[in-house]
Coordinates of C-alpha atoms in Angstrom, one line a residue:
Chain A
M1 CA -55.6 44.6 83.4
T2 CA -56.1 41.0 84.2
N3 CA -53.3 39.5 86.3
N4 CA -54.1 35.7 86.7
G5 CA -56.5 36.5 89.2
R6 CA -54.6 38.1 91.6
K7 CA -56.0 40.3 94.2
I8 CA -55.7 44.1 94.1
K9 CA -53.4 45.3 97.0
I10 CA -53.0 49.0 96.1
Q11 CA -55.4 51.5 94.3
V12 CA -54.0 54.8 93.1
Q13 CA -56.8 57.0 91.9
N14 CA -56.6 60.1 90.1
L15 CA -53.5 61.2 91.9
T16 CA -52.9 64.9 91.3
K17 CA -50.2 67.1 93.0
R18 CA -49.7 70.8 92.2
F19 CA -47.2 73.2 93.9
G20 CA -48.9 76.5 93.2
D21 CA -49.4 76.7 89.7
L22 CA -46.9 74.1 89.0
L23 CA -48.7 70.8 88.0
V24 CA -46.2 67.9 88.9
L25 CA -48.6 64.8 88.9
N26 CA -51.3 64.7 86.4
N27 CA -54.0 62.5 87.4
I28 CA -52.3 59.0 87.9
S29 CA -54.3 55.8 88.4
F30 CA -53.1 52.4 88.3
N31 CA -53.5 49.2 90.5
V32 CA -50.9 47.0 92.3
Y33 CA -51.5 43.5 92.8
E34 CA -50.8 41.5 95.9
G35 CA -47.2 40.1 95.8
E36 CA -46.5 42.1 92.8
F37 CA -43.1 43.6 91.8
L38 CA -43.9 46.8 90.1
C39 CA -41.1 49.1 88.4
I40 CA -41.9 52.8 87.4
V41 CA -39.5 54.4 85.0
G42 CA -39.5 57.8 83.7
P43 CA -37.2 60.4 82.7
T44 CA -35.0 62.3 85.2
G45 CA -37.0 65.1 86.5
C46 CA -40.5 63.8 85.8
G47 CA -41.7 64.0 89.6
K48 CA -40.8 60.6 90.5
T49 CA -39.8 61.7 94.1
T50 CA -43.0 63.7 94.4
F51 CA -44.7 60.9 93.4
L52 CA -43.2 58.8 96.0
N53 CA -43.6 61.4 98.7
V54 CA -47.4 61.6 97.9
L55 CA -47.8 57.8 98.0
T56 CA -46.2 57.5 101.5
K57 CA -48.1 60.4 102.6
L58 CA -45.1 62.6 103.5
H59 CA -46.7 65.3 101.4
P60 CA -50.6 65.5 100.8
A61 CA -52.1 64.9 97.4
T62 CA -53.8 67.9 95.8
E63 CA -56.4 65.6 94.5
G64 CA -56.9 61.8 94.5
D65 CA -55.8 59.3 97.0
I66 CA -54.2 55.9 97.3
Y67 CA -55.9 53.1 99.0
I68 CA -54.3 49.9 100.8
D69 CA -56.7 47.0 100.8
G70 CA -59.7 49.5 99.9
E71 CA -58.9 51.8 102.7
P72 CA -57.1 55.2 102.3
A73 CA -53.2 54.7 103.1
N74 CA -52.0 55.6 106.5
P75 CA -48.5 55.0 107.7
Q76 CA -50.0 54.8 111.3
K77 CA -52.2 52.2 110.3
H78 CA -50.6 50.2 107.3
N79 CA -47.2 49.0 107.1
I80 CA -45.3 50.9 104.8
S81 CA -41.6 50.7 104.2
F82 CA -39.6 53.1 102.2
V83 CA -35.9 52.5 100.8
F84 CA -34.4 55.7 100.0
Q85 CA -31.8 56.4 97.5
E86 CA -29.4 58.0 100.1
P87 CA -28.1 55.7 103.0
S88 CA -30.6 55.8 105.6
T89 CA -29.1 53.6 108.6
M90 CA -29.0 55.5 111.6
P91 CA -25.3 56.0 112.8
W92 CA -26.0 55.8 116.4
L93 CA -27.7 52.4 116.4
T94 CA -26.4 49.0 115.8
V95 CA -27.4 46.9 112.7
E96 CA -29.8 45.1 115.0
Q97 CA -31.1 48.2 116.6
N98 CA -31.6 49.8 113.1
I99 CA -33.8 46.8 111.8
R100 CA -35.8 46.9 115.1
Y101 CA -36.8 50.4 114.6
G102 CA -39.7 49.8 112.2
L103 CA -40.9 47.1 114.4
E104 CA -40.5 49.2 117.7
V105 CA -42.6 51.8 116.2
K106 CA -45.2 49.6 115.2
K107 CA -45.3 48.3 118.6
V108 CA -44.9 44.7 117.6
P109 CA -44.7 42.5 120.6
E110 CA -41.0 41.7 122.0
E111 CA -41.3 38.1 121.3
E112 CA -42.6 38.6 117.8
I113 CA -39.8 41.2 117.3
K114 CA -37.1 38.6 118.2
K115 CA -38.6 36.3 115.8
R116 CA -38.7 38.6 112.9
L117 CA -35.0 39.9 113.5
N118 CA -33.8 36.5 113.4
Q119 CA -35.7 35.7 110.1
V120 CA -34.4 38.8 108.2
M121 CA -30.9 39.0 109.6
E122 CA -30.7 35.4 108.5
L123 CA -32.2 36.2 105.1
V124 CA -29.9 39.2 104.5
G125 CA -26.9 37.5 106.0
L126 CA -26.2 40.1 108.8
K127 CA -26.4 37.6 111.7
D128 CA -22.7 38.0 112.6
F129 CA -22.8 41.8 112.4
R130 CA -25.8 42.4 114.5
N131 CA -23.9 44.7 117.0
Y132 CA -21.7 46.6 114.4
Y133 CA -22.5 50.3 113.8
P134 CA -23.2 51.4 110.2
R135 CA -19.7 53.0 110.1
Q136 CA -18.0 49.7 110.4
L137 CA -19.9 48.3 107.5
S138 CA -19.4 48.3 103.6
A139 CA -21.8 50.3 101.4
S140 CA -23.7 47.1 100.2
M141 CA -23.9 45.8 103.9
D142 CA -25.5 49.3 105.0
Q143 CA -28.0 48.7 102.0
R144 CA -28.9 45.2 103.2
V145 CA -29.5 46.7 106.6
V146 CA -31.9 49.1 105.2
I147 CA -33.6 46.3 103.1
A148 CA -33.6 44.1 106.2
R149 CA -35.3 46.9 108.1
A150 CA -38.0 47.5 105.4
F151 CA -38.9 43.9 105.1
A152 CA -39.0 43.2 108.8
I153 CA -42.3 45.0 109.3
N154 CA -43.8 42.7 106.7
P155 CA -44.9 45.7 104.9
D156 CA -48.2 46.0 102.8
L157 CA -46.4 48.2 100.5
L158 CA -42.3 48.3 100.0
L159 CA -41.5 51.4 98.1
M160 CA -37.8 51.4 96.8
D161 CA -36.6 54.9 95.2
E162 CA -33.6 54.3 92.9
P163 CA -31.9 52.2 96.0
Y164 CA -29.0 51.2 94.0
S165 CA -28.2 54.2 91.7
Q166 CA -25.4 55.4 94.0
L167 CA -23.6 52.0 93.9
D168 CA -21.2 50.6 91.4
I169 CA -22.2 48.3 88.9
K170 CA -21.2 45.0 90.3
L171 CA -22.8 45.8 93.7
R172 CA -25.8 46.7 92.0
Y173 CA -26.2 43.6 90.3
Y174 CA -25.8 41.7 93.4
L175 CA -28.1 43.5 95.4
E176 CA -30.9 43.5 92.6
D177 CA -30.6 39.4 92.7
E178 CA -30.7 39.8 96.7
V179 CA -33.9 41.9 96.6
I180 CA -35.5 39.4 94.1
R181 CA -34.6 36.5 96.5
I182 CA -35.9 38.3 99.5
W183 CA -39.2 39.5 97.6
R184 CA -39.9 36.0 96.7
E185 CA -39.4 34.8 100.0
M186 CA -41.2 37.3 101.8
K187 CA -43.9 37.7 99.2
R188 CA -44.5 41.6 99.5
T189 CA -45.9 44.2 97.3
V190 CA -43.0 46.1 95.9
I191 CA -43.1 49.4 93.8
F192 CA -39.4 50.0 92.6
V193 CA -38.6 53.3 91.0
T194 CA -35.7 53.5 88.7
H195 CA -34.4 55.6 85.8
N196 CA -32.3 52.6 84.8
I197 CA -34.2 50.7 82.1
E198 CA -32.2 47.6 82.1
E199 CA -32.7 47.6 86.0
A200 CA -36.6 47.9 85.5
V201 CA -36.5 44.8 82.8
Y202 CA -34.5 42.7 84.9
L203 CA -36.4 43.3 88.2
A204 CA -40.2 43.8 87.2
E205 CA -43.3 41.7 86.5
R206 CA -44.8 45.0 85.1
I207 CA -43.5 48.1 84.3
L208 CA -45.0 51.6 84.4
I209 CA -43.6 54.3 82.0
L210 CA -44.1 57.7 83.1
T211 CA -44.3 60.9 80.9
P212 CA -42.1 63.9 81.6
K213 CA -43.5 66.6 83.8
P214 CA -46.4 66.8 84.6
A215 CA -46.2 63.0 85.1
T216 CA -48.8 60.7 83.9
I217 CA -48.6 56.9 82.9
K218 CA -47.7 56.5 79.4
K219 CA -47.6 53.0 79.0
E220 CA -47.7 49.8 81.0
I221 CA -45.5 46.9 79.8
K222 CA -45.6 43.2 81.2
V223 CA -42.5 41.4 81.6
D224 CA -42.9 37.8 81.5
L225 CA -39.6 36.2 81.6
P226 CA -38.1 33.5 83.6
R227 CA -35.9 34.3 86.3
P228 CA -32.9 34.7 86.9
R229 CA -33.3 36.9 83.6
N230 CA -30.5 37.0 81.1
F231 CA -29.5 40.4 79.8
A232 CA -28.6 38.9 76.4
D233 CA -31.6 37.0 76.0
P234 CA -33.3 38.4 72.8
E235 CA -36.8 38.5 74.4
F236 CA -35.3 40.7 77.5
V237 CA -33.3 42.8 74.7
N238 CA -36.6 43.5 72.9
I239 CA -38.5 44.5 76.0
R240 CA -35.8 46.7 76.9
N241 CA -35.6 48.4 73.6
Q242 CA -39.3 48.9 73.8
V243 CA -39.1 50.7 77.0
T244 CA -36.2 52.8 75.8
E245 CA -38.5 53.9 72.7
M246 CA -41.3 54.8 74.8
I247 CA -38.9 57.1 76.9
K248 CA -37.2 58.5 74.1
W249 CA -40.3 59.6 71.9
W250 CA -42.1 62.0 73.7
Chain B
M1 CA 6.9 38.4 108.6
A2 CA 6.5 37.6 112.4
T3 CA 9.2 40.1 113.3
R4 CA 7.4 42.7 111.4
I5 CA 4.1 42.1 113.4
V6 CA 6.0 42.7 116.5
A7 CA 7.8 45.6 115.3
A8 CA 4.9 47.5 114.2
P9 CA 3.4 48.5 117.7
G10 CA 6.9 49.1 119.0
K11 CA 7.4 51.5 116.3
I12 CA 4.2 53.5 117.1
R13 CA 5.0 53.6 120.8
S14 CA 8.1 55.1 120.1
K15 CA 6.4 57.6 117.9
N16 CA 4.1 58.4 120.7
N17 CA 7.0 58.6 123.1
S18 CA 8.7 61.2 121.0
L19 CA 5.7 63.2 120.9
V20 CA 5.2 63.1 124.7
W21 CA 8.9 64.1 124.8
L22 CA 8.1 67.1 122.7
S23 CA 5.4 68.1 125.0
A24 CA 7.6 67.9 128.1
A25 CA 10.5 69.7 126.3
S26 CA 8.0 72.6 125.5
L27 CA 7.0 73.0 129.2
V28 CA 10.7 72.7 130.3
V29 CA 11.7 75.6 127.9
F30 CA 8.8 77.6 129.1
F31 CA 9.8 77.4 132.8
I32 CA 13.4 78.3 131.9
I33 CA 12.4 81.2 130.0
W34 CA 10.1 82.2 133.1
Y35 CA 12.9 81.6 135.4
G36 CA 15.5 83.5 133.3
L37 CA 13.2 86.5 133.0
V38 CA 12.9 86.9 136.5
E39 CA 16.2 85.9 137.9
S40 CA 18.2 88.0 135.3
G41 CA 15.9 91.0 136.4
I42 CA 14.3 91.6 133.2
I43 CA 11.0 91.5 135.1
S44 CA 11.0 92.7 138.6
K45 CA 10.4 90.3 141.3
A46 CA 7.4 92.4 142.6
L47 CA 5.8 91.9 139.3
L48 CA 6.5 88.4 138.5
S49 CA 7.4 85.4 141.0
P50 CA 9.9 83.0 140.0
P51 CA 8.6 79.5 139.3
A52 CA 9.9 78.0 142.4
E53 CA 8.1 80.7 144.5
V54 CA 4.8 80.1 142.7
L55 CA 5.3 76.1 143.6
T56 CA 5.9 77.0 147.2
T57 CA 3.1 79.2 147.7
F58 CA 0.9 76.5 145.8
I59 CA 1.7 74.0 148.3
S60 CA 1.5 76.1 151.4
K61 CA -1.7 77.7 150.2
F62 CA -3.4 74.1 150.8
S63 CA -3.2 74.7 154.6
N64 CA -2.1 78.6 155.0
R65 CA -5.0 81.0 155.1
A66 CA -2.9 84.1 154.7
P67 CA -2.7 86.4 152.9
D68 CA -6.3 86.3 151.4
G69 CA -8.4 84.9 154.4
A70 CA -8.9 81.2 153.2
T71 CA -6.8 78.1 152.1
L72 CA -6.8 77.2 148.4
G73 CA -9.2 74.3 148.9
A74 CA -11.8 76.6 150.6
H75 CA -11.6 79.1 147.4
F76 CA -11.6 76.1 145.1
K77 CA -14.5 74.5 146.7
T78 CA -16.6 77.9 146.6
S79 CA -15.8 78.6 142.9
L80 CA -16.5 75.1 141.7
T81 CA -19.8 74.8 143.5
L82 CA -20.8 78.2 142.4
A83 CA -19.9 77.4 138.6
L84 CA -21.5 73.8 138.6
T85 CA -24.6 75.2 140.1
G86 CA -24.8 77.8 137.3
Y87 CA -23.8 75.3 134.6
I88 CA -25.8 72.5 135.4
T89 CA -29.0 74.5 135.8
A90 CA -28.3 76.4 132.6
V91 CA -27.5 73.3 130.5
V92 CA -30.3 71.1 132.0
V93 CA -32.7 74.2 130.7
G94 CA -30.8 75.1 127.8
A95 CA -30.2 71.9 125.7
P96 CA -33.7 70.7 125.6
L97 CA -34.7 74.4 124.9
G98 CA -32.5 74.6 121.9
L99 CA -33.8 70.9 120.7
L100 CA -37.4 71.9 120.8
M101 CA -36.8 75.2 119.3
G102 CA -34.9 73.6 116.4
W103 CA -37.7 70.8 116.0
Y104 CA -41.3 72.7 116.6
K105 CA -41.6 75.8 114.6
K106 CA -44.1 77.2 117.0
V107 CA -41.3 76.9 120.0
D108 CA -38.7 78.7 117.7
S109 CA -41.4 81.5 116.9
I110 CA -42.1 81.9 120.8
V111 CA -38.4 81.9 122.0
K112 CA -36.6 83.2 119.0
P113 CA -37.2 87.0 119.4
I114 CA -36.3 87.1 123.0
F115 CA -33.4 84.8 122.9
E116 CA -32.0 86.8 119.7
V117 CA -31.9 90.0 121.9
I118 CA -30.5 88.3 125.0
R119 CA -27.8 86.4 123.0
P120 CA -25.5 89.4 122.2
I121 CA -25.3 90.9 125.8
P122 CA -22.2 89.8 127.5
P123 CA -22.8 87.8 130.6
I124 CA -20.8 90.4 132.8
A125 CA -23.4 93.3 131.5
W126 CA -25.9 91.6 133.8
I127 CA -23.8 91.9 136.8
P128 CA -25.2 95.3 138.0
L129 CA -28.8 94.0 137.7
A130 CA -27.8 90.9 139.1
I131 CA -26.6 92.4 142.2
L132 CA -29.5 94.7 142.2
W133 CA -31.9 91.8 142.3
F134 CA -29.9 89.3 144.3
G135 CA -27.5 90.9 146.5
I136 CA -23.6 89.8 146.4
G137 CA -24.4 86.3 147.5
L138 CA -24.2 83.0 145.6
P139 CA -27.4 83.6 143.6
A140 CA -26.1 86.8 141.7
K141 CA -23.1 85.0 140.7
A142 CA -25.0 81.8 139.9
F143 CA -27.5 83.7 137.9
I144 CA -24.7 85.4 135.5
I145 CA -22.9 82.2 135.2
W146 CA -26.3 80.5 134.3
L147 CA -26.5 83.1 131.4
S148 CA -23.3 82.6 130.1
A149 CA -23.6 78.8 130.0
F150 CA -27.3 79.0 128.7
V151 CA -26.5 80.7 125.6
P152 CA -23.9 78.4 124.0
S153 CA -26.2 75.2 125.0
V154 CA -29.3 76.5 123.3
I155 CA -27.4 77.7 120.2
N156 CA -25.4 74.1 119.6
S157 CA -28.3 72.1 120.4
Y158 CA -30.5 74.2 118.0
A159 CA -27.9 73.9 115.2
G160 CA -27.6 70.4 115.8
I161 CA -31.1 69.2 115.7
K162 CA -31.7 71.4 112.6
L163 CA -28.7 69.3 110.7
T164 CA -30.9 65.8 111.3
E165 CA -30.8 64.0 107.8
P166 CA -34.1 64.6 106.4
V167 CA -34.1 61.0 104.9
L168 CA -34.0 59.7 108.5
I169 CA -37.2 61.9 109.4
N170 CA -38.8 60.6 106.3
M171 CA -38.0 56.9 107.1
S172 CA -39.4 57.2 110.7
R173 CA -42.5 59.0 109.4
T174 CA -43.3 56.4 107.0
F175 CA -42.9 53.7 109.5
G176 CA -45.7 55.5 111.3
A177 CA -43.9 57.3 114.1
T178 CA -45.4 60.4 115.5
N179 CA -43.5 63.6 115.4
W180 CA -42.8 63.3 119.2
E181 CA -41.3 59.9 118.6
T182 CA -39.4 60.8 115.6
F183 CA -38.1 63.9 117.9
L184 CA -36.8 61.8 120.5
R185 CA -35.5 58.7 118.6
V186 CA -34.1 60.4 115.6
G187 CA -33.7 64.1 116.0
V188 CA -32.2 64.1 119.6
P189 CA -29.5 61.2 118.9
S190 CA -28.6 62.9 115.7
A191 CA -28.0 66.2 117.5
L192 CA -25.9 64.7 120.2
A193 CA -22.6 65.4 118.9
M194 CA -23.5 69.2 118.5
V195 CA -25.2 68.9 121.9
F196 CA -21.8 68.1 123.4
T197 CA -20.2 70.9 121.6
G198 CA -22.6 73.1 123.4
L199 CA -21.9 71.5 126.6
R200 CA -18.1 72.0 126.3
L201 CA -18.5 75.9 125.1
S202 CA -21.0 76.4 127.9
L203 CA -18.6 74.8 130.5
S204 CA -15.7 77.1 129.4
S205 CA -17.8 80.1 129.2
A206 CA -19.2 79.2 132.8
W207 CA -15.8 79.1 134.1
M208 CA -14.4 82.2 132.7
T209 CA -17.7 84.2 133.9
L210 CA -17.2 82.7 137.1
V211 CA -13.7 84.6 137.7
A212 CA -15.3 87.9 136.4
A213 CA -18.3 87.6 138.6
E214 CA -15.9 86.8 141.8
L215 CA -13.5 89.7 140.6
L216 CA -16.3 92.0 141.3
A217 CA -18.2 90.9 144.2
A218 CA -17.1 87.9 146.5
T219 CA -15.6 87.2 149.9
E220 CA -14.2 83.8 148.8
G221 CA -13.3 82.0 145.5
L222 CA -10.6 81.8 143.0
G223 CA -11.4 85.0 141.6
Y224 CA -11.5 86.9 144.8
M225 CA -8.1 85.2 145.6
I226 CA -6.6 86.8 142.6
Q227 CA -8.0 90.0 143.4
M228 CA -6.6 89.9 146.9
G229 CA -3.2 88.9 145.4
R230 CA -3.4 92.2 143.4
T231 CA -4.4 94.4 146.4
L232 CA -1.5 92.8 148.6
A233 CA 1.1 92.8 145.6
R234 CA 1.5 89.1 145.9
P235 CA 2.1 87.9 142.2
D236 CA 2.7 84.5 143.2
V237 CA -0.9 84.4 145.0
I238 CA -2.2 85.6 141.7
I239 CA -0.3 83.0 139.6
V240 CA -1.4 80.1 142.0
G241 CA -5.1 81.3 141.5
M242 CA -4.6 81.4 137.8
L243 CA -3.1 78.1 137.5
T244 CA -5.7 76.5 139.5
I245 CA -8.3 77.9 137.1
G246 CA -6.5 76.8 134.4
L247 CA -5.9 73.1 135.7
T248 CA -9.6 72.9 136.6
G249 CA -11.0 74.1 133.4
A250 CA -8.7 71.5 131.5
A251 CA -9.9 68.7 134.2
M252 CA -13.5 69.5 133.7
A253 CA -13.3 69.4 130.1
F254 CA -11.6 66.1 129.9
I255 CA -14.2 64.6 132.3
L256 CA -16.9 65.8 129.9
E257 CA -15.2 64.1 127.0
R258 CA -15.0 60.9 128.7
F259 CA -18.5 61.1 129.4
E260 CA -19.5 62.0 125.7
G261 CA -17.4 58.9 124.8
K262 CA -19.7 56.7 127.3
L263 CA -22.9 58.2 125.9
A264 CA -21.9 58.2 122.3
P265 CA -20.0 54.9 121.7
W266 CA -20.9 55.0 117.9
R267 CA -18.6 57.7 117.2
R268 CA -15.5 56.0 118.9
S269 CA -13.1 54.9 116.3

């Protein structure tokens, strides 16, 4: 797994999760490099959500662990952001207060909070809406608040769990480009989980393909295409077909 | 185009106006039927006073102590003090307790068995015990009102915080927030709407129990005034007392609603 001499940021080692007799995650190991955009695809119901919940320490792992910069991951110590599938803005807070939430939990000094707020709100284009409540926003603006909140804490690890699966195609394309733009600007390490193969090929530097339950890594595919990527590019189509075959033939 | 923009708000206003007229008309019809029933002799004046007499009694009761020993203002003040004492102490304890029970399983396990048994006991069933413990002064009645307001404020806060979106709790936890921090900053605000429903139900429950408590043991208060009206066969006094209770209850609900609008601005449309 050479990666142009990039530093390893995240190490997942022998991650296993059992619910009683049911084995959901089977000995998963992989690395993520600093500033990498990694996509994980797998068939529906392969345990992706469990995988993410274990990664973020919402659930304890049965065996194995995840390390950030060589230390066991700890949400209280490391900066971990999670962009969920469902809308996750807090309806009782304004756009600005929502974005502040992570920074305040992390006890970032007020001056620094102001600086970062301005930076991310500029980046996602929400400056003029800072005093709006989520109820007053469109679905895409709401997702942008969530993304701004996730990036604002300068996460060591940003996890995205099918964040666009409930949006229409036009909005999805738009937000995919947005997240790539913000990722390039902020230079964060991202794990993006999706069941949409085209989306994975469009976004990822590297794709991990999971097997059906109990999930383990079936294959790793590098996507070394220039951005912005073209869905009709023969090379793009080739990689997409490759991933599709991997998912189809278990 | 311009005229349409100007015309639109006017249309809305005239529609609102017609609704106001409808409400006014319903009141007028109500009073006419009331008046008709009494004046035509279908209902005896000894049982139901005509509207005009109720109004006269209402006005005179502001300064007149007869026939029940105190002015309307004095009765009102006694009842309001009593109800608010019981109500405020109940919700100050009840709402936080419900929130904690809904969030922390341990608190739930400790409190729930006792609470589930106390919950179905109607507040007035506590009256004998309350009198035994506290006599017939303010504490006994305040205790019964406290119980009646306590139960709905606990139940609704409990149910409200249980409904907190799991995704918001997970979001807070992945940011590294402690459980207590998540409780305060995610659980409580998300439960606020239900907490307020509890506060409203508690208020009406407290106000209704007040009258029951005063009917039994009191020397002053709106419930006592109604009771005296019955003893003295004065339906006008009874109705004045009832109307005061009704109007006050409505006014308190209105104030609470305003307060909720101030505290939860994100729900304002």
